PDB file of C-alpha atoms in Angstrom:
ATOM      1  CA  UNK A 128      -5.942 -23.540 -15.816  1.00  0.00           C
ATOM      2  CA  UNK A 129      -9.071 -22.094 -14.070  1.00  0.00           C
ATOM      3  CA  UNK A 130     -10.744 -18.771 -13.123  1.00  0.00           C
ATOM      4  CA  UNK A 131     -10.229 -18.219  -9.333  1.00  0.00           C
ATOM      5  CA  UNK A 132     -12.470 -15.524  -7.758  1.00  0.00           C
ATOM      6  CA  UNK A 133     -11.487 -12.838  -5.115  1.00  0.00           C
ATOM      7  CA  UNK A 134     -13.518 -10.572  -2.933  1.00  0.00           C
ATOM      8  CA  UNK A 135     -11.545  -7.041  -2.051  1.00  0.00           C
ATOM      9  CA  UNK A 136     -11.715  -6.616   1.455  1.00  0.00           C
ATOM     10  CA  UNK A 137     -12.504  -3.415   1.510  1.00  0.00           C
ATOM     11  CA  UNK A 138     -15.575  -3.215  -0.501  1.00  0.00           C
ATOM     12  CA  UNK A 139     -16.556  -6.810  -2.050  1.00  0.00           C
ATOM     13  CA  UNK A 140     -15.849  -6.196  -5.681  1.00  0.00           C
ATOM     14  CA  UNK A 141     -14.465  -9.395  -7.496  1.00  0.00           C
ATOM     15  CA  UNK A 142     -11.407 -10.051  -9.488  1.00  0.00           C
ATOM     16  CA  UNK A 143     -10.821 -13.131 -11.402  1.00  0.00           C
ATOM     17  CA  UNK A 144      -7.128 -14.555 -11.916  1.00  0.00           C
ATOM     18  CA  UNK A 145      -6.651 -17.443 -14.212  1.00  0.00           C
ATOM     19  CA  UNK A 146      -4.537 -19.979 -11.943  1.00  0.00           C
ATOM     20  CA  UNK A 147      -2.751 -23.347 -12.282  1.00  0.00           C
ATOM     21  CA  UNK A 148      -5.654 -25.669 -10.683  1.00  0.00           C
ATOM     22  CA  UNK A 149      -3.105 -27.078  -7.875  1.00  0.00           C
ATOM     23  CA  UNK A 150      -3.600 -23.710  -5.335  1.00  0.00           C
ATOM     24  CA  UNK A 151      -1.925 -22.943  -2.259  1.00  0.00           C
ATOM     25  CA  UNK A 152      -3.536 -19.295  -0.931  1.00  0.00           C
ATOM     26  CA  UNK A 153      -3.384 -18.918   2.224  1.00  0.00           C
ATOM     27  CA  UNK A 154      -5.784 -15.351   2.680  1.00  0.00           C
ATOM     28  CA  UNK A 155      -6.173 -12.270   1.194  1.00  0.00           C
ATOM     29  CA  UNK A 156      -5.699  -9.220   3.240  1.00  0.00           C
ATOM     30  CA  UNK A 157      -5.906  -5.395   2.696  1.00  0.00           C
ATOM     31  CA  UNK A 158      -2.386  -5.286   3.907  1.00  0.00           C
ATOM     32  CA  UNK A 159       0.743  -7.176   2.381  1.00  0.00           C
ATOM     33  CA  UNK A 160       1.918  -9.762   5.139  1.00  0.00           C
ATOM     34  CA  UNK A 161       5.646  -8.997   6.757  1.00  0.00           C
ATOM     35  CA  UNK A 162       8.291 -10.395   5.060  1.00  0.00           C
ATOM     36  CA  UNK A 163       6.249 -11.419   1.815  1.00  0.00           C
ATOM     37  CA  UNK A 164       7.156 -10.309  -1.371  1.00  0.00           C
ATOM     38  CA  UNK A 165       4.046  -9.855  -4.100  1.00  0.00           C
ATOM     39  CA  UNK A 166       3.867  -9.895  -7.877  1.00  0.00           C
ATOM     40  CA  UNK A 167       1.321  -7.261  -9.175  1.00  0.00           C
ATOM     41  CA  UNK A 168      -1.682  -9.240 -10.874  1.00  0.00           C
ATOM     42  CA  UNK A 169      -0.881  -7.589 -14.232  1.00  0.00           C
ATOM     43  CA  UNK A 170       3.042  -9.758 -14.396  1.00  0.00           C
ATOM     44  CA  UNK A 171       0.779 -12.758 -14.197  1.00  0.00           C
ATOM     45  CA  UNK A 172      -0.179 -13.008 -17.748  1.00  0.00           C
ATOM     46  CA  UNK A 173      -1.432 -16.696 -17.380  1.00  0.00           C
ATOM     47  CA  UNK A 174       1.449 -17.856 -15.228  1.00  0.00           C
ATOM     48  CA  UNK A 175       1.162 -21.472 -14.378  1.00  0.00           C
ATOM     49  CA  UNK A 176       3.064 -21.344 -11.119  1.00  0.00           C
ATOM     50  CA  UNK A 177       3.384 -17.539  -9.539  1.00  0.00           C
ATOM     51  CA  UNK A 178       4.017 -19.237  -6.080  1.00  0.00           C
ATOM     52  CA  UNK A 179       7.876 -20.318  -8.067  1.00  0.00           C
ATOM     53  CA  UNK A 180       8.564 -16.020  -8.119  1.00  0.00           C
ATOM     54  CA  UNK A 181       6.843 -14.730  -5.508  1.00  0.00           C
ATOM     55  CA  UNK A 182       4.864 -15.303  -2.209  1.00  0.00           C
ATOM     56  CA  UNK A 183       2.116 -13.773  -3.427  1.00  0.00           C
ATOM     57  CA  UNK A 184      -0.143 -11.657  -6.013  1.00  0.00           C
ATOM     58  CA  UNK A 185      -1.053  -7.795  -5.223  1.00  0.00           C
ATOM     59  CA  UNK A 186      -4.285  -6.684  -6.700  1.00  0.00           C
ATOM     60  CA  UNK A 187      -5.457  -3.728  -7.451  1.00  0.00           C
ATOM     61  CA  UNK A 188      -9.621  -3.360  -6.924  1.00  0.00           C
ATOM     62  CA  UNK A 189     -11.044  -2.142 -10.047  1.00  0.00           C
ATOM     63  CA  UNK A 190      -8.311  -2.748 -12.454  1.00  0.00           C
ATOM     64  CA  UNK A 191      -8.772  -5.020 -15.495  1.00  0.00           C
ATOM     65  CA  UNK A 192      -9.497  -8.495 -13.056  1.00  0.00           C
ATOM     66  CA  UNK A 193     -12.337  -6.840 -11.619  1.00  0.00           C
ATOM     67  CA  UNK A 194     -15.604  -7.502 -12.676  1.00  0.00           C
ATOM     68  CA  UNK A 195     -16.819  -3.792 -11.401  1.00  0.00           C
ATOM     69  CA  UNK A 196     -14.812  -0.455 -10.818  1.00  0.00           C
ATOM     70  CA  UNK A 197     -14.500  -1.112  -7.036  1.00  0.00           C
ATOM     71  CA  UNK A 198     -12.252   0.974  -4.670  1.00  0.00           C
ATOM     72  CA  UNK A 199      -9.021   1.645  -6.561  1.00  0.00           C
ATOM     73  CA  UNK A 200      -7.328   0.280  -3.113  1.00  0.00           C
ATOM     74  CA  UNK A 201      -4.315  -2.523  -3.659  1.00  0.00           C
ATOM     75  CA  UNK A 202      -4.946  -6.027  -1.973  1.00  0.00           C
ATOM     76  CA  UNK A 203      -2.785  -8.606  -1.099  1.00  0.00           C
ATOM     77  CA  UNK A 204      -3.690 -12.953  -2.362  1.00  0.00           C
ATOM     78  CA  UNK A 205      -1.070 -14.758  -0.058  1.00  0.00           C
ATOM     79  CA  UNK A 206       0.412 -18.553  -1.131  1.00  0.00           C
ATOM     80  CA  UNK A 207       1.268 -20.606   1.885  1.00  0.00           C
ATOM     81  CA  UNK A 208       4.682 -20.645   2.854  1.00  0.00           C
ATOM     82  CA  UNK A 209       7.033 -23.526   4.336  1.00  0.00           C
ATOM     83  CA  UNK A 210      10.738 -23.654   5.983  1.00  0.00           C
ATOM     84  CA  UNK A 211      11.793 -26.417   6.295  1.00  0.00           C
ATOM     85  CA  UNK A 212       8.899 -28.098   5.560  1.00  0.00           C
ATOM     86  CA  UNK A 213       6.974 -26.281   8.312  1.00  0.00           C
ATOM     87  CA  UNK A 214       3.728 -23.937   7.158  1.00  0.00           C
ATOM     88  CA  UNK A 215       5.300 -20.360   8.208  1.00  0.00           C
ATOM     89  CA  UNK A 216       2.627 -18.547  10.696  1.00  0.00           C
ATOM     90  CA  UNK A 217       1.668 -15.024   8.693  1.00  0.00           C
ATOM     91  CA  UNK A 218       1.024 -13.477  11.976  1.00  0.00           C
ATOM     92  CA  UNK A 219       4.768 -14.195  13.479  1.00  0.00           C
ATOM     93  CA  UNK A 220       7.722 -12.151  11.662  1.00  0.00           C
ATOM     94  CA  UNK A 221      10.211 -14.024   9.444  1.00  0.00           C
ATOM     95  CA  UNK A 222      12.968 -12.019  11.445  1.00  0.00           C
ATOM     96  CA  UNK A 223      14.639 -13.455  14.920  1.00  0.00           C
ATOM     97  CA  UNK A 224      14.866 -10.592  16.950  1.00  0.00           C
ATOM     98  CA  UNK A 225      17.383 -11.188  20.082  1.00  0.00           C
ATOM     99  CA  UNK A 226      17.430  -9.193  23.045  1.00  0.00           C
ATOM    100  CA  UNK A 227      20.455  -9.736  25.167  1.00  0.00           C
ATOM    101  CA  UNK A 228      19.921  -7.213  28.044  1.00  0.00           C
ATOM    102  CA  UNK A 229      23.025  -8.594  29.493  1.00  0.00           C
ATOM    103  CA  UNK A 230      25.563  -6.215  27.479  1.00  0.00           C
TER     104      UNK A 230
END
């Protein structure tokens, strides 16, 4: 295990999460990512392996990771994600959307 460190985007205050040492974040954000689902910081208790649960953690600035009070504003730690063995683009929705103007 190890102490990661994360910056809220919003106003820089830290949060340490004690991790597995094999990571796989892909970004943290101010805003969860479409189609990712996020375990709230406090479930982690020491978890080895959150990325098994969850595609990512949700943090909440100034709650008992941070190292100062911060903005009381959630934010979002994102693990990679594959299908199919292919990294899935954050940016690009998990849903196929068809149009068929044709009908």
């Amino acid at each position: 295990m190890v102490t990661v460190s994360y910056y809220c985007p919003r106003c820089e205050t830290l949060a340490e999460l004690e991790r597995d040492a094999a990571l796989r974040d892909k970004c943290v954000t101010p805003e969860p990512l479409d189609g990712w689902e996020y375990l709230p910081a406090y479930e982690l208790d020491g978890e080895i392996d959150p990325q098994e649960r969850a595609d990512g953690v949700e943090l909440v600035c100034g709650a008992s990771e941070s190292t100062d009070e911060g903005c009381g504003e959630p934010y979002y730690l994102s693990f990679i994600r594959f299908d199919n063995g292919e990294e899935l683009d954050p940016r690009v929705g998990t849903v196929d959307v068809n149009f068929d103007f044709l009908k």
